[in-house]
Amino acid sequence: MSEAREFKYIGQSTIRPDGFDKVTGRANYGADLSLPGMIWGKILRSPHAHAMIKRLDTSRAEAFPGVLAVATHSDFPSVTDQAIESGEGSLTLLDLARNVLAKDKVLYHGHAVVAIAAKTSAIAEQALALIDIEYEVLKPVMDVREAMAAGAPILHPDMFTQGLAEKPTTASNVATRLEYKMGDIEAGFKDAEVVVEREFYTPTAHQGYIEPHACTVRYEKDGQSMIWCSTQGHFDVRASTAKLLGLDLGKLKVIASEIGGGFGGKTTVYLEPVALILSRKSGRPVKMIMDRDEVFKATGPGSATRSWVKIGARKDGTITAMQGRLAYEAGAFKGSPVMMGCMTAFTPYAVSNMYIEGFDVVVNKAKVAAYRAPGAPQAEFAVEMLVNELAVKLGRDPIDLRLQNAAKEGTQTIYGPKFKRVGLVECLEAARDSKHYQQALAANQGRGVAAGFWFNVGGQSSVHINMNPDGTGTIVEGSPDIGGSRASMQMMAAEAMGIEPGRLKPIIGDTENVAFSAGTGGSRTTFATGMAVIEAAEDVVAQMKQRAASMWNVTAEQVEWVDGVALNTAGEDRLSLAEICAGADRTGGQISGRGNINARGAGPSFAVHLCDVEVDKETGKVDVVRYTAVQDAGKAIHPKYVEGQYQGGAVQGIGWALNEEYIYGADGLLENAGFLDYRIPVASDLPMIDAIIVEVPNKFHPYGVRGVGESGIIPPLAAVGYAVENAIGVPVTDLPLSPPRVFNLIQGKG
Amino acid sequence: MARVTFSSTQQQFTVDAECEVDASNYRELIDAITSRYPALDRAELLQMAVAIDGEIIHEPLLELVEQDSEIHFFHFIAGG
């Protein structure tokens, strides 16, 4: 769809179909399933950040009364070095196996070593203490600078840097070096009259989902297995677990429970394959639930990064060159989202000369996982901070400067293609014209502006719509609902069929009753699964017209479909959808529509945020006093949920900017593995986040959808960061801007 | 002729930054460029995403390529 169009249902904020279950506590989450004969699994985790496992003896634990199974890495069949999909920064199968249960070496504090299943959770806990294990403790490597330094302890002696012109002969903690370039970077800086450059640091930050990882599994003697778990992609859980355990996909059913947040962190497996081994060995269903400590220590956070960026411009504001060097922590195994950082860092700008190189670096921390627009917030933080500095040096309004250099239709991206129509200019204009931007700042206040870009993705989605004899129907989709997508699917199907949304019930199918669908992530579900829903709904309508035609003895082409009613253009006849469904048994059986697609044409989404902060200069405490999030949705199917996505992204980014960080001791042990010490923002910390929805339709989606889940977390780091810099008059380089750090900056000790 | 632009990483194997290829679909295009640049990993190319005239396609094997198409390769993008 290239231009705005009128809709009957799209654009309304309907009541969510899953709302009643959630507010009454009836919804079933990852830990809510119990089965007859079920036992409990627990994991022994490494007390060290880096150590060799010299000796492991589980015999005393196995003999402990009530223990029914013990699992170690040796229980995995031989796995090969093949890539598997697990969100951004994917793992190889070998690394995944070594991550879920360590082999020979532990690589981070909390790394899983042994799993035990027992009749009760308490017995399993007691038995963990009976495992005899001897470690040779090694020096941990906790930062990319240390990891890249000559003589650094090497995590993987068999890892050699990829992407170098010459094949290296010595092992390295740098898994990959990559670069993107466009134009002539040296000529670009020669053409510049003003140059800004700075180094930045962003910390390890967790997605902060409220529901811990949990699963209940059952392995049957005939090989038929079942996993119930909290996941963003149950087909990916099936694929990973089946490959790790050597199972046929057809014998493993995965059911996605309701999910209490994921944000990218539930795109891989931790417990599921381990629980299935324990179930296979014990012959009993097994439940495993992580506690919060385990979630922080052993699941994938977002990468900590160190970035250097340099920007040159002419005095008229034309940016002539952008250069960057990004080093991203991958955690214990290769696969950080540094490539995404490189691809997104400069993309909001139409600049002829760009060069960026990236390094994927292993350190002794939990393997990173995707976190909402993986890799982009860290890279764009560095760039947006400098664009604000550049505006000051040029004496320009920061939005005006961005408008002068904004990417638009036809702009060449550093990663290759030219943009189709995009909405960055419209977002910048909306931010400039907002009430927020007109408000004056008070004493000790500062303002930050930042833009953000995310690709959005398509991929495979499968849907079927089964109609009932009374004209109601069920939409069966394969994408777990994290952010209210069931309501959006219901509305898109209703729009296509011309019936009230409430007549269609959307549900999430398991891996056996709906065809393959990629996980919910990458802002793909409303776009891609939405396209599959529309296709399935149009299939239903086509069948409805055919059935009506057969009743009237005319051709389907002579039947029009208007607002859920078939009209005979060759006469006066009309049949409602309910009437056709009621008579379906006499016209060929019940009606079911299908949509199985591999969606292409995802529309990029830009966001622009405004942040005003007030700094208490005696304590360094920062309060966000005004915040506005502007973003291009393409088309907002359900505007309230779109606003919620903008607000959620903004709040997570504000937390990353102000307080959130993993704190490690010199021994590499995580010291703040809980929400008491790892401080995410709560409602009382923040003002209302104003959301402004910009709609520049994506011509490749029937209703113009782009996807809104990710761009909103990108701008806050720099919007907040620069607002603080503006308030205190001291350059900001490192996040989070916690009170001690801000206080030290004010005191000149930063 | 379709115009293929190679990524910086690919240029380690092609030296050329771009080339022109006579192909009517993606499979033919891969055949043509791996024939011209044998150092390129055909299996890896078939696993990569591609942008054809600005439209990002994750599994492009059967995609049609126009005579004036612009082709860019990049790795699969998933998201969070």
mmCIF file with all atom_site columns, N, CA and C in Angstrom, chain A residues 102 142 160 180 214 272 284 392 436 473 492 535 552 562 567 595 611 652 672:
data_model
loop_
_atom_site.group_PDB
_atom_site.id
_atom_site.type_symbol
_atom_site.label_atom_id
_atom_site.label_alt_id
_atom_site.label_comp_id
_atom_site.label_asym_id
_atom_site.label_entity_id
_atom_site.label_seq_id
_atom_site.pdbx_PDB_ins_code
_atom_site.Cartn_x
_atom_site.Cartn_y
_atom_site.Cartn_z
_atom_site.occupancy
_atom_site.B_iso_or_equiv
_atom_site.pdbx_formal_charge
_atom_site.auth_seq_id
_atom_site.auth_comp_id
_atom_site.auth_asym_id
_atom_site.auth_atom_id
_atom_site.pdbx_PDB_model_num
ATOM 1  N N  . ALA A 1 102 ? 28.101  -26.979 30.279 1.00 0.00 ? 102 ALA A N  1
ATOM 2  C CA . ALA A 1 102 ? 29.511  -26.760 29.962 1.00 0.00 ? 102 ALA A CA 1
ATOM 3  C C  . ALA A 1 102 ? 30.249  -28.068 29.691 1.00 0.00 ? 102 ALA A C  1
ATOM 4  N N  . MET A 1 142 ? 37.071  -9.608  31.145 1.00 0.00 ? 142 MET A N  1
ATOM 5  C CA . MET A 1 142 ? 35.745  -9.050  31.396 1.00 0.00 ? 142 MET A CA 1
ATOM 6  C C  . MET A 1 142 ? 35.388  -7.856  30.524 1.00 0.00 ? 142 MET A C  1
ATOM 7  N N  . PHE A 1 160 ? 39.961  -18.488 15.801 1.00 0.00 ? 160 PHE A N  1
ATOM 8  C CA . PHE A 1 160 ? 40.839  -17.596 15.047 1.00 0.00 ? 160 PHE A CA 1
ATOM 9  C C  . PHE A 1 160 ? 39.981  -16.511 14.392 1.00 0.00 ? 160 PHE A C  1
ATOM 10 N N  . TYR A 1 180 ? 32.259  -1.923  6.837  1.00 0.00 ? 180 TYR A N  1
ATOM 11 C CA . TYR A 1 180 ? 31.371  -1.400  5.797  1.00 0.00 ? 180 TYR A CA 1
ATOM 12 C C  . TYR A 1 180 ? 31.928  -0.049  5.373  1.00 0.00 ? 180 TYR A C  1
ATOM 13 N N  . ALA A 1 214 ? 11.175  -20.771 31.965 1.00 0.00 ? 214 ALA A N  1
ATOM 14 C CA . ALA A 1 214 ? 10.541  -21.915 32.617 1.00 0.00 ? 214 ALA A CA 1
ATOM 15 C C  . ALA A 1 214 ? 10.022  -22.866 31.548 1.00 0.00 ? 214 ALA A C  1
ATOM 16 N N  . GLU A 1 272 ? 15.293  -26.025 28.077 1.00 0.00 ? 272 GLU A N  1
ATOM 17 C CA . GLU A 1 272 ? 14.459  -27.010 27.389 1.00 0.00 ? 272 GLU A CA 1
ATOM 18 C C  . GLU A 1 272 ? 15.194  -28.294 27.019 1.00 0.00 ? 272 GLU A C  1
ATOM 19 N N  . ARG A 1 284 ? 10.061  -39.540 33.470 1.00 0.00 ? 284 ARG A N  1
ATOM 20 C CA . ARG A 1 284 ? 9.037   -38.729 34.123 1.00 0.00 ? 284 ARG A CA 1
ATOM 21 C C  . ARG A 1 284 ? 8.988   -37.332 33.478 1.00 0.00 ? 284 ARG A C  1
ATOM 22 N N  . VAL A 1 392 ? 25.865  21.900  18.268 1.00 0.00 ? 392 VAL A N  1
ATOM 23 C CA . VAL A 1 392 ? 26.318  22.998  19.134 1.00 0.00 ? 392 VAL A CA 1
ATOM 24 C C  . VAL A 1 392 ? 27.481  23.732  18.476 1.00 0.00 ? 392 VAL A C  1
ATOM 25 N N  . HIS A 1 436 ? 6.276   19.595  23.343 1.00 0.00 ? 436 HIS A N  1
ATOM 26 C CA . HIS A 1 436 ? 7.472   19.365  24.148 1.00 0.00 ? 436 HIS A CA 1
ATOM 27 C C  . HIS A 1 436 ? 8.619   20.262  23.686 1.00 0.00 ? 436 HIS A C  1
ATOM 28 N N  . GLY A 1 473 ? -15.292 -17.523 13.909 1.00 0.00 ? 473 GLY A N  1
ATOM 29 C CA . GLY A 1 473 ? -14.135 -18.240 13.394 1.00 0.00 ? 473 GLY A CA 1
ATOM 30 C C  . GLY A 1 473 ? -12.955 -18.178 14.344 1.00 0.00 ? 473 GLY A C  1
ATOM 31 N N  . MET A 1 492 ? -6.958  -7.243  11.515 1.00 0.00 ? 492 MET A N  1
ATOM 32 C CA . MET A 1 492 ? -6.611  -7.334  10.094 1.00 0.00 ? 492 MET A CA 1
ATOM 33 C C  . MET A 1 492 ? -7.497  -8.359  9.390  1.00 0.00 ? 492 MET A C  1
ATOM 34 N N  . GLU A 1 535 ? -3.897  -12.860 3.978  1.00 0.00 ? 535 GLU A N  1
ATOM 35 C CA . GLU A 1 535 ? -3.993  -13.847 2.897  1.00 0.00 ? 535 GLU A CA 1
ATOM 36 C C  . GLU A 1 535 ? -4.999  -14.940 3.252  1.00 0.00 ? 535 GLU A C  1
ATOM 37 N N  . TRP A 1 552 ? -26.444 -19.673 -6.083 1.00 0.00 ? 552 TRP A N  1
ATOM 38 C CA . TRP A 1 552 ? -27.211 -18.832 -7.028 1.00 0.00 ? 552 TRP A CA 1
ATOM 39 C C  . TRP A 1 552 ? -27.034 -19.270 -8.480 1.00 0.00 ? 552 TRP A C  1
ATOM 40 N N  . VAL A 1 562 ? -19.199 -7.380  0.174  1.00 0.00 ? 562 VAL A N  1
ATOM 41 C CA . VAL A 1 562 ? -19.251 -6.041  0.773  1.00 0.00 ? 562 VAL A CA 1
ATOM 42 C C  . VAL A 1 562 ? -19.625 -6.180  2.251  1.00 0.00 ? 562 VAL A C  1
ATOM 43 N N  . LEU A 1 567 ? -23.024 -10.441 -2.485 1.00 0.00 ? 567 LEU A N  1
ATOM 44 C CA . LEU A 1 567 ? -24.085 -9.829  -3.283 1.00 0.00 ? 567 LEU A CA 1
ATOM 45 C C  . LEU A 1 567 ? -24.024 -10.388 -4.691 1.00 0.00 ? 567 LEU A C  1
ATOM 46 N N  . GLY A 1 595 ? -2.960  -19.029 4.985  1.00 0.00 ? 595 GLY A N  1
ATOM 47 C CA . GLY A 1 595 ? -1.938  -18.087 4.547  1.00 0.00 ? 595 GLY A CA 1
ATOM 48 C C  . GLY A 1 595 ? -0.583  -18.592 5.015  1.00 0.00 ? 595 GLY A C  1
ATOM 49 N N  . CYS A 1 611 ? 14.111  14.295  25.062 1.00 0.00 ? 611 CYS A N  1
ATOM 50 C CA . CYS A 1 611 ? 14.178  14.037  26.497 1.00 0.00 ? 611 CYS A CA 1
ATOM 51 C C  . CYS A 1 611 ? 14.641  15.294  27.231 1.00 0.00 ? 611 CYS A C  1
ATOM 52 N N  . GLN A 1 652 ? 12.725  1.246   28.485 1.00 0.00 ? 652 GLN A N  1
ATOM 53 C CA . GLN A 1 652 ? 13.891  0.359   28.548 1.00 0.00 ? 652 GLN A CA 1
ATOM 54 C C  . GLN A 1 652 ? 15.167  1.114   28.211 1.00 0.00 ? 652 GLN A C  1
ATOM 55 N N  . ASN A 1 672 ? 25.376  -8.087  41.076 1.00 0.00 ? 672 ASN A N  1
ATOM 56 C CA . ASN A 1 672 ? 24.033  -7.491  41.211 1.00 0.00 ? 672 ASN A CA 1
ATOM 57 C C  . ASN A 1 672 ? 22.991  -8.287  40.421 1.00 0.00 ? 672 ASN A C  1
#
